[in-house]
PDB file of C-alpha atoms and ligand atoms in Angstrom:
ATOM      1  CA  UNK A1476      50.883 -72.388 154.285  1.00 87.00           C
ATOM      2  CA  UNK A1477      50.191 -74.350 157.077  1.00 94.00           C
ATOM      3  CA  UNK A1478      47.542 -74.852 159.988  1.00 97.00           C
ATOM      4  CA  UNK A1479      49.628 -74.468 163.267  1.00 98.00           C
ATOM      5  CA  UNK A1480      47.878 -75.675 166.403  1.00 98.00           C
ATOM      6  CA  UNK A1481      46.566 -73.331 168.601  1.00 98.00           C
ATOM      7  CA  UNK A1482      47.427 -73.840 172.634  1.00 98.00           C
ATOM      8  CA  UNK A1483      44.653 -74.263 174.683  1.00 97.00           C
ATOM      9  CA  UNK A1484      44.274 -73.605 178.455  1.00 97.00           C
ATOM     10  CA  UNK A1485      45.666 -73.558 180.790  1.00 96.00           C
ATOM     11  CA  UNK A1486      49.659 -74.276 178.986  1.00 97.00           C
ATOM     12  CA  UNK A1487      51.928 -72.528 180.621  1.00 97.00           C
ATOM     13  CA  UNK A1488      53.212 -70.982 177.244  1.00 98.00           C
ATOM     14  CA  UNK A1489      49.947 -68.958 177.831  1.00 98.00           C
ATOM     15  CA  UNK A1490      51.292 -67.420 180.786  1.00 98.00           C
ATOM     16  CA  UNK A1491      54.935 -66.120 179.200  1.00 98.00           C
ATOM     17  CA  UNK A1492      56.038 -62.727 178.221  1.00 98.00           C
ATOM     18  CA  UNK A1493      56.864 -62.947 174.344  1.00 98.00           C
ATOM     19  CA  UNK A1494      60.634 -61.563 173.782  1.00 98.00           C
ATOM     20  CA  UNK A1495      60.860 -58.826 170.747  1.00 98.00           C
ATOM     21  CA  UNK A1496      62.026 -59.768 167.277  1.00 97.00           C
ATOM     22  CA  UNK A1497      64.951 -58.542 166.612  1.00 94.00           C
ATOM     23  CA  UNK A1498      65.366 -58.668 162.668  1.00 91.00           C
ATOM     24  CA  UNK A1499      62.662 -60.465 160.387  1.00 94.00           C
ATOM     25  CA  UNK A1500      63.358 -62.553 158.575  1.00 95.00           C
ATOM     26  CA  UNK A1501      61.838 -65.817 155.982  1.00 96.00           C
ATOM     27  CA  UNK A1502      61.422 -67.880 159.440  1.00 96.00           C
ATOM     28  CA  UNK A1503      59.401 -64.786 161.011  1.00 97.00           C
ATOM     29  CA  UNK A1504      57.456 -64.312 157.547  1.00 96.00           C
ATOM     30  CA  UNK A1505      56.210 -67.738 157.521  1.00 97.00           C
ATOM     31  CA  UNK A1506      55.536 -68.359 161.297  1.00 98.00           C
ATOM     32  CA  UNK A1507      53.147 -64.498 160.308  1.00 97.00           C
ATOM     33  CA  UNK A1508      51.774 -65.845 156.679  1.00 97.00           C
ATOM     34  CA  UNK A1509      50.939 -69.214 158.998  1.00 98.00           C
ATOM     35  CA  UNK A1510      49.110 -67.521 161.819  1.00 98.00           C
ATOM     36  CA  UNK A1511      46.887 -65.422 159.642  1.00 97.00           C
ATOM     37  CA  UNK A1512      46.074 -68.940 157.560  1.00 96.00           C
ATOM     38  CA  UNK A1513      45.017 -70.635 161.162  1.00 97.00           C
ATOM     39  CA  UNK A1514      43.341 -67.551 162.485  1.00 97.00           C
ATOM     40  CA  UNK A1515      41.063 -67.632 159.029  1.00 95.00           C
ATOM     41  CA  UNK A1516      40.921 -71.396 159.473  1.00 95.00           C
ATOM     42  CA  UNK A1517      39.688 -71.293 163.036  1.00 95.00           C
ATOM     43  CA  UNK A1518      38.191 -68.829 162.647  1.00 94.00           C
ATOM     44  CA  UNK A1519      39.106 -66.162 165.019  1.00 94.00           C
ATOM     45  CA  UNK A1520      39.394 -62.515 164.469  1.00 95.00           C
ATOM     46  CA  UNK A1521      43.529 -62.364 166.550  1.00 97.00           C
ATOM     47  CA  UNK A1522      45.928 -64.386 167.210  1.00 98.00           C
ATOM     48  CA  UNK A1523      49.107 -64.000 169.469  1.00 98.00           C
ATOM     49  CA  UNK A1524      52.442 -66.172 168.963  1.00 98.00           C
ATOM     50  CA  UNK A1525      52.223 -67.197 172.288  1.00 97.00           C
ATOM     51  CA  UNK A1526      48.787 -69.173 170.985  1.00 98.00           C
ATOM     52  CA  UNK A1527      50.912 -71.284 168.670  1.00 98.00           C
ATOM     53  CA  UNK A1528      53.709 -71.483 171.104  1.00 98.00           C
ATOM     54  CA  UNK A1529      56.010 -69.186 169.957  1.00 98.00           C
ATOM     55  CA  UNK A1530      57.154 -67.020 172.370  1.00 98.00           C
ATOM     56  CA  UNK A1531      57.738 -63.601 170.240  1.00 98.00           C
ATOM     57  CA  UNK A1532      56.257 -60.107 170.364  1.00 98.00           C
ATOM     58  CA  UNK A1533      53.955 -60.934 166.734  1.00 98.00           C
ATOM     59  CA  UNK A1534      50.154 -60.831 166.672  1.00 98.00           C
ATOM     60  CA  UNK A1535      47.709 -61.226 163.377  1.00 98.00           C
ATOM     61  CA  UNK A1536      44.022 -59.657 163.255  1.00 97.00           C
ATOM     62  CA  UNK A1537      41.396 -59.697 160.674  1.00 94.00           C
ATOM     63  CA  UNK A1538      40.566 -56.214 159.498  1.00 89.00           C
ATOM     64  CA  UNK A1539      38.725 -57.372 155.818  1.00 85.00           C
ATOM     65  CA  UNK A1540      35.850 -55.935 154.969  1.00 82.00           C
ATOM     66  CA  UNK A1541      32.687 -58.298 153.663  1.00 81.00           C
ATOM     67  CA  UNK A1542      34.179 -57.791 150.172  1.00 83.00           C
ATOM     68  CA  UNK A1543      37.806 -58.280 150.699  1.00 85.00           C
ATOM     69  CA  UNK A1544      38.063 -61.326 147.833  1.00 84.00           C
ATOM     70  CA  UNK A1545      41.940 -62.439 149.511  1.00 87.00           C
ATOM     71  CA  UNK A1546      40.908 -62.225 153.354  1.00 86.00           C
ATOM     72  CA  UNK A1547      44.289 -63.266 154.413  1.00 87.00           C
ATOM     73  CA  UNK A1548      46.110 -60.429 151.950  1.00 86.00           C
ATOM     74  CA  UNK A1549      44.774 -57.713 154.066  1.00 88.00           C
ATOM     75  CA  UNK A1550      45.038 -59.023 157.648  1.00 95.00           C
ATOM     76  CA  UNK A1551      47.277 -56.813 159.661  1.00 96.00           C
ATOM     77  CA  UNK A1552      50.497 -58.383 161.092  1.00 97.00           C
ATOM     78  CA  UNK A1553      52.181 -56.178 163.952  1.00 98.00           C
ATOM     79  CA  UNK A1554      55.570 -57.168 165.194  1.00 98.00           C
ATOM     80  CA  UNK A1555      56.937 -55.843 168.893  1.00 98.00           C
ATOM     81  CA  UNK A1556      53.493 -53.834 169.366  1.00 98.00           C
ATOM     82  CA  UNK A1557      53.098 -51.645 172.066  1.00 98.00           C
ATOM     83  CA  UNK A1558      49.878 -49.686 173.018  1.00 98.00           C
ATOM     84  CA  UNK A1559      50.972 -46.021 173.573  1.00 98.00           C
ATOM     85  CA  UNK A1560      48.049 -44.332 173.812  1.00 98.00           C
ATOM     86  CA  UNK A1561      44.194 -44.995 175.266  1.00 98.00           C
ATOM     87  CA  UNK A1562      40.598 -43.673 175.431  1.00 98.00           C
ATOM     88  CA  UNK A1563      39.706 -43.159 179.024  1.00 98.00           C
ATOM     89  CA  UNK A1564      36.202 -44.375 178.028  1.00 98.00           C
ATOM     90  CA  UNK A1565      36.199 -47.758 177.908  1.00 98.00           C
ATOM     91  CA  UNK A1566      33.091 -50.297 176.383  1.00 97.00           C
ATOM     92  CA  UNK A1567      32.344 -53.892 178.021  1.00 97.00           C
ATOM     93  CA  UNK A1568      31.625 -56.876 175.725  1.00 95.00           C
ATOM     94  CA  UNK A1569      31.629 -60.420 175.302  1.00 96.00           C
ATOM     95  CA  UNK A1570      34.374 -61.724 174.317  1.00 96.00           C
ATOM     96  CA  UNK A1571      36.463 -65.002 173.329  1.00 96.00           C
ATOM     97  CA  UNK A1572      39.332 -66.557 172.640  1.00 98.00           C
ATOM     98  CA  UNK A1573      40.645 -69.470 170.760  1.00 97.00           C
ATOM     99  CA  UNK A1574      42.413 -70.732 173.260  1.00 98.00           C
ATOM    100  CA  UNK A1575      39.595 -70.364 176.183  1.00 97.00           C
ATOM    101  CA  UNK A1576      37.626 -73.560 174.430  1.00 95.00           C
ATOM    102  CA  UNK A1577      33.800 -73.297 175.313  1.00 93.00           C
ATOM    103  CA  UNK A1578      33.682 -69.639 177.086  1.00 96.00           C
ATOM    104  CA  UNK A1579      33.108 -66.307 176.642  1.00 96.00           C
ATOM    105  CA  UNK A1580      32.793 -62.835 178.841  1.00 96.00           C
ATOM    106  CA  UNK A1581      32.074 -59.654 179.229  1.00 96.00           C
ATOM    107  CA  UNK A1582      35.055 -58.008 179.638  1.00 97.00           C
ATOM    108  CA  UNK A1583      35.939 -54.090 179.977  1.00 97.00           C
ATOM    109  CA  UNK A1584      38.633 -52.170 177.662  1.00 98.00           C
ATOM    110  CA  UNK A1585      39.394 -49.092 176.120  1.00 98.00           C
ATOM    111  CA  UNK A1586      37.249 -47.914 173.672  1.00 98.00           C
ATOM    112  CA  UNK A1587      40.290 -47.183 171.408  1.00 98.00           C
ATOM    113  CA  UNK A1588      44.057 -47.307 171.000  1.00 98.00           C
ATOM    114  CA  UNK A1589      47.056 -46.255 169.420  1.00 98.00           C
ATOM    115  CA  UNK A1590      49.631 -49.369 168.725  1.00 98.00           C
ATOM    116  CA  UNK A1591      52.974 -48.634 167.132  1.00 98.00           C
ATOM    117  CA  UNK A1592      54.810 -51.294 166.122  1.00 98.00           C
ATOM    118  CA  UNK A1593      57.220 -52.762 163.028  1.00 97.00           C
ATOM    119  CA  UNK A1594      55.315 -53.912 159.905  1.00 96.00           C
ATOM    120  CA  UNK A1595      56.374 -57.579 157.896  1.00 94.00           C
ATOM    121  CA  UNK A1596      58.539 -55.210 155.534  1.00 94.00           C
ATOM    122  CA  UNK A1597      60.270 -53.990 159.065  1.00 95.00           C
ATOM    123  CA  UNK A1598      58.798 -50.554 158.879  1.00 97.00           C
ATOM    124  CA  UNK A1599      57.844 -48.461 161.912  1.00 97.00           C
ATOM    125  CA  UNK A1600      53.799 -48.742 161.718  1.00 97.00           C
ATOM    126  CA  UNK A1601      51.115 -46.366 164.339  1.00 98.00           C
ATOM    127  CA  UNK A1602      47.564 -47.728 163.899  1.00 97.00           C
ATOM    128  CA  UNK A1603      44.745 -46.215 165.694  1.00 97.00           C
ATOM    129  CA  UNK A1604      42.003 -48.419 166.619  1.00 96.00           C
ATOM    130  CA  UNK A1605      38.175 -48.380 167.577  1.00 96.00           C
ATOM    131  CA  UNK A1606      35.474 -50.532 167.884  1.00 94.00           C
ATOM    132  CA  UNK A1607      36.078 -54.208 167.249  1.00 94.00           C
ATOM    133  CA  UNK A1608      39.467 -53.817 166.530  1.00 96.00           C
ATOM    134  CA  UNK A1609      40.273 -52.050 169.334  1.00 97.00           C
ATOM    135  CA  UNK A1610      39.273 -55.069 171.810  1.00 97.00           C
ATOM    136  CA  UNK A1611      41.111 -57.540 169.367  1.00 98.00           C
ATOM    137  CA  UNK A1612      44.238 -55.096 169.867  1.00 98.00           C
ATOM    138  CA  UNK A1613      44.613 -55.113 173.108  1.00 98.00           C
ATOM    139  CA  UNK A1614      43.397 -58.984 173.307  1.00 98.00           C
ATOM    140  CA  UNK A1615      46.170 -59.999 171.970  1.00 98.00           C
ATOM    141  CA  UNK A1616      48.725 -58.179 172.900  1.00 98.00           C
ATOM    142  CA  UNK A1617      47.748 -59.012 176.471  1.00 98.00           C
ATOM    143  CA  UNK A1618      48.540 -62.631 175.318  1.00 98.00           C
ATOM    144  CA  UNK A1619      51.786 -61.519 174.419  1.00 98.00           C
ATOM    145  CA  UNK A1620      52.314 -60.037 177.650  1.00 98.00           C
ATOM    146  CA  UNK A1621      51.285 -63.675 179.294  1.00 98.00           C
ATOM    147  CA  UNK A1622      47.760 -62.173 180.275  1.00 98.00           C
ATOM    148  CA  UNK A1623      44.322 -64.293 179.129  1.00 98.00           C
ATOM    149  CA  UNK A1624      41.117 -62.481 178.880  1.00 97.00           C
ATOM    150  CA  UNK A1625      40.385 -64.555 182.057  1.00 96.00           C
ATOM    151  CA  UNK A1626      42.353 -62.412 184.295  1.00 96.00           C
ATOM    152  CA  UNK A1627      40.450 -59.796 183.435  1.00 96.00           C
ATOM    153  CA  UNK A1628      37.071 -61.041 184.488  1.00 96.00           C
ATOM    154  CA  UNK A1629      35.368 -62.112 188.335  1.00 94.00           C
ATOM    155  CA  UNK A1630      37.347 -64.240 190.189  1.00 95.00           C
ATOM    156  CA  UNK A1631      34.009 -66.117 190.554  1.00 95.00           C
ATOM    157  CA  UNK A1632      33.707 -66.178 187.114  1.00 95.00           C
ATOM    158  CA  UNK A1633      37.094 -67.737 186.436  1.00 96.00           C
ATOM    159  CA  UNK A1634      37.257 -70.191 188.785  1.00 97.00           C
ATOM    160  CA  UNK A1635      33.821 -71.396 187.525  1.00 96.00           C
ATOM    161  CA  UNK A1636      35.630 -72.090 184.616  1.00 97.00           C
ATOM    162  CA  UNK A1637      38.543 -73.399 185.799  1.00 96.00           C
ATOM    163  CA  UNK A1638      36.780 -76.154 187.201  1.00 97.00           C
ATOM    164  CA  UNK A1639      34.882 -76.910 184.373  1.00 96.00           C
ATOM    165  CA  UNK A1640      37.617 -76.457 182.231  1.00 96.00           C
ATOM    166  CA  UNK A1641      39.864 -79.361 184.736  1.00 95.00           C
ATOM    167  CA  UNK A1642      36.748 -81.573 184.422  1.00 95.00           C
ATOM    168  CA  UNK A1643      37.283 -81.674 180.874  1.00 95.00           C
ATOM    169  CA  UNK A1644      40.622 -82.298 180.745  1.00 95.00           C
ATOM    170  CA  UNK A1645      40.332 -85.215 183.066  1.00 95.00           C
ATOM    171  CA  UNK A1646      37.626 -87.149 181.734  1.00 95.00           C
ATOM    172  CA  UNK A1647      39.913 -87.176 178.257  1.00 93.00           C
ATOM    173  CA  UNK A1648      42.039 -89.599 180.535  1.00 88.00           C
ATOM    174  CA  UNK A1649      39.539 -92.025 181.022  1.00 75.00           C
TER     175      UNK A1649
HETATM  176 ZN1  LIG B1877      42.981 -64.925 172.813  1.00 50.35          ZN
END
């Protein structure tokens, strides 16, 4: 397994819809067995194709439990996710991303939802999710819509960032 690199903002492969997977297959299985390895590695609890510049409908999220020996067995790998259904309460909280370096956010989303999906074996899969892994849900598959957790926060906020973000970036020129 390998440790892909994760995209960092603001690359425009951040900002693309991810196309559906038609049929899995072994390149699909290892780009999925290699995301979970760099999400563990980061460590991060999601992680959308798009974040490793792949531009397919395929996120990864941690759902061990403290005693889980083989972390990376149990991680949950949903290809061409969709949310279907919603709470209409919804819960703000911080929140971050691995490819938001140095930030985090409060940031408003449905206390649960209901993703269906294709599992790695290519069956039809419905998980309902609350809490945690609710926010990581729709985290990422806002990525893999082309939609950061920034665009969901102030415009004041963002921009801040932005800035500081550019700043960064520039003085790794010098
Ligand atoms: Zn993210």
């Amino acid at each position: 397994m390998s440790i892909l690199e994760i995209v960092e903002f603001p690359a425009n492969v951040l900002k693309e819809d991810a196309k559906p997977i038609e049929g899995l297959n072994s390149e699909i299985e290892k780009l999925a067995r290699d995301m979970v390895h760099t999400m563990y590695h980061a460590p991060g609890s999601g992680l959308a194709a798009n974040q490793v510049g792949v531009t397919k409908q395929l996120f990864v999220a941690d759902i061990s439990s403290e005693d889980d020996e083989d972390k990376e067995a149990s991680a949950i790998i949903i290809v061409n996710p969709k949310i279907v259904e919603m709470s209409e309460e919804t819960i703000t909280m911080a929140e971050g991303c691995l490819s938001v370096p140095d930030f985090s956010a409060d940031v408003e989303r449905a206390a649960w939802v209901k993703v269906i999906g294709k599992n790695m074996a290519g069956e039809d899969i419905e998980v309902t999710a609350d809490g945690w892994l609710a926010r990581v849900f729709q985290h990422e598959i806002d990525h893999l819509n082309g939609t950061l957790y920034l665009d969901h926060i102030g415009r004041m906020k963002r921009q801040r960032y932005i800035k500081k973000r550019k700043k960064y970036l520039n003085s790794l020129k010098d």
